[in-house]
CSV table of C-alpha atoms in Angstrom, one decimal:
chain,number,residue,atom,x,y,z
A,1,MET,CA,99.6,146.4,116.6
A,2,ALA,CA,100.7,143.5,118.8
A,3,PHE,CA,103.6,143.6,121.2
A,4,ILE,CA,105.3,140.3,122.2
A,5,THR,CA,107.9,140.6,125.0
A,6,PRO,CA,109.2,137.2,125.9
A,7,LYS,CA,112.1,136.6,128.4
A,8,SER,CA,115.4,136.9,126.5
A,9,GLU,CA,115.9,133.1,126.6
A,10,PHE,CA,112.6,132.7,124.6
A,11,TYR,CA,113.1,135.6,122.2
A,12,ALA,CA,114.4,133.4,119.3
A,13,GLU,CA,111.5,131.0,119.7
A,14,GLY,CA,109.0,133.9,119.7
A,15,LYS,CA,110.6,135.4,116.6
A,16,GLN,CA,110.6,132.1,114.8
A,17,LYS,CA,106.9,131.6,115.5
A,18,ALA,CA,106.1,135.2,114.4
A,19,GLU,CA,108.1,134.8,111.2
A,20,GLY,CA,106.3,131.5,110.6
A,21,ILE,CA,102.9,133.2,110.1
A,22,LEU,CA,104.0,136.1,107.9
A,23,THR,CA,103.6,134.6,104.4
A,24,ALA,CA,100.3,132.8,105.0
A,25,THR,CA,98.9,135.9,106.8
A,26,ARG,CA,99.9,138.2,104.0
A,27,GLU,CA,98.2,135.9,101.5
A,28,GLU,CA,94.8,136.2,103.3
A,29,ALA,CA,92.2,138.0,101.3
A,30,GLY,CA,91.5,140.7,103.9
A,31,CYS,CA,95.1,141.4,104.9
A,32,LEU,CA,96.3,144.9,103.9
A,33,ARG,CA,99.5,144.9,105.9
A,34,PHE,CA,101.3,142.4,108.2
A,35,GLU,CA,104.8,143.3,109.2
A,36,LEU,CA,107.2,142.1,111.9
A,37,TYR,CA,109.6,144.5,113.6
A,38,GLU,CA,112.0,144.1,116.5
A,39,ASN,CA,112.9,146.3,119.3
A,40,LYS,CA,116.1,144.5,120.4
A,41,ALA,CA,116.8,146.9,123.2
A,42,LYS,CA,113.6,145.6,124.9
A,43,ASP,CA,113.6,142.0,123.6
A,44,GLN,CA,110.3,142.9,122.0
A,45,LEU,CA,108.6,141.7,118.8
A,46,ILE,CA,106.1,144.0,117.2
A,47,LEU,CA,103.4,142.9,114.7
A,48,VAL,CA,101.9,145.8,112.7
A,49,GLU,CA,98.7,144.7,110.9
A,50,ASN,CA,95.9,146.2,108.9
A,51,TRP,CA,92.8,144.5,107.8
A,52,VAL,CA,89.9,145.5,105.4
A,53,ASP,CA,87.4,145.0,108.3
A,54,GLN,CA,86.8,143.2,111.6
A,55,ALA,CA,85.5,140.1,109.8
A,56,ALA,CA,88.8,139.7,108.0
A,57,LEU,CA,90.7,140.0,111.3
A,58,ASP,CA,88.3,137.5,112.9
A,59,GLU,CA,88.9,135.1,110.0
A,60,HIS,CA,92.7,135.5,110.4
A,61,TYR,CA,92.4,134.6,114.1
A,62,SER,CA,90.6,131.4,113.1
A,63,GLN,CA,93.4,130.1,110.9
A,64,PRO,CA,95.2,127.0,112.2
A,65,TYR,CA,98.7,128.4,111.6
A,66,ILE,CA,97.9,131.2,114.1
A,67,THR,CA,97.6,128.7,117.0
A,68,PRO,CA,101.4,128.3,117.7
A,69,ILE,CA,101.9,132.0,118.2
A,70,PHE,CA,98.8,132.3,120.4
A,71,GLU,CA,99.9,129.4,122.5
A,72,PHE,CA,103.4,130.9,122.8
A,73,CYS,CA,101.9,134.2,124.0
A,74,ARG,CA,99.5,132.5,126.4
A,75,TYR,CA,102.1,131.0,128.7
A,76,PRO,CA,104.1,133.3,130.9
A,77,ARG,CA,107.5,134.1,129.2
A,78,ALA,CA,107.8,137.7,130.3
């Protein structure tokens, strides 16, 4: 599970980036579950994910479409 808590002015951008990886991620061979939820009271995005094994998760992290969400999370927005 991953929690993304951007400042409110960056919330829409964070949600857009998270939504942008849903389809491709769900199509990965090792993906069992990949869901996006929102806790609007806390301006928080929650990614719930399950993978067949660590190798599948590692492969997921190496996909080029993951880069924008990682870059978004890397810079201070909280």
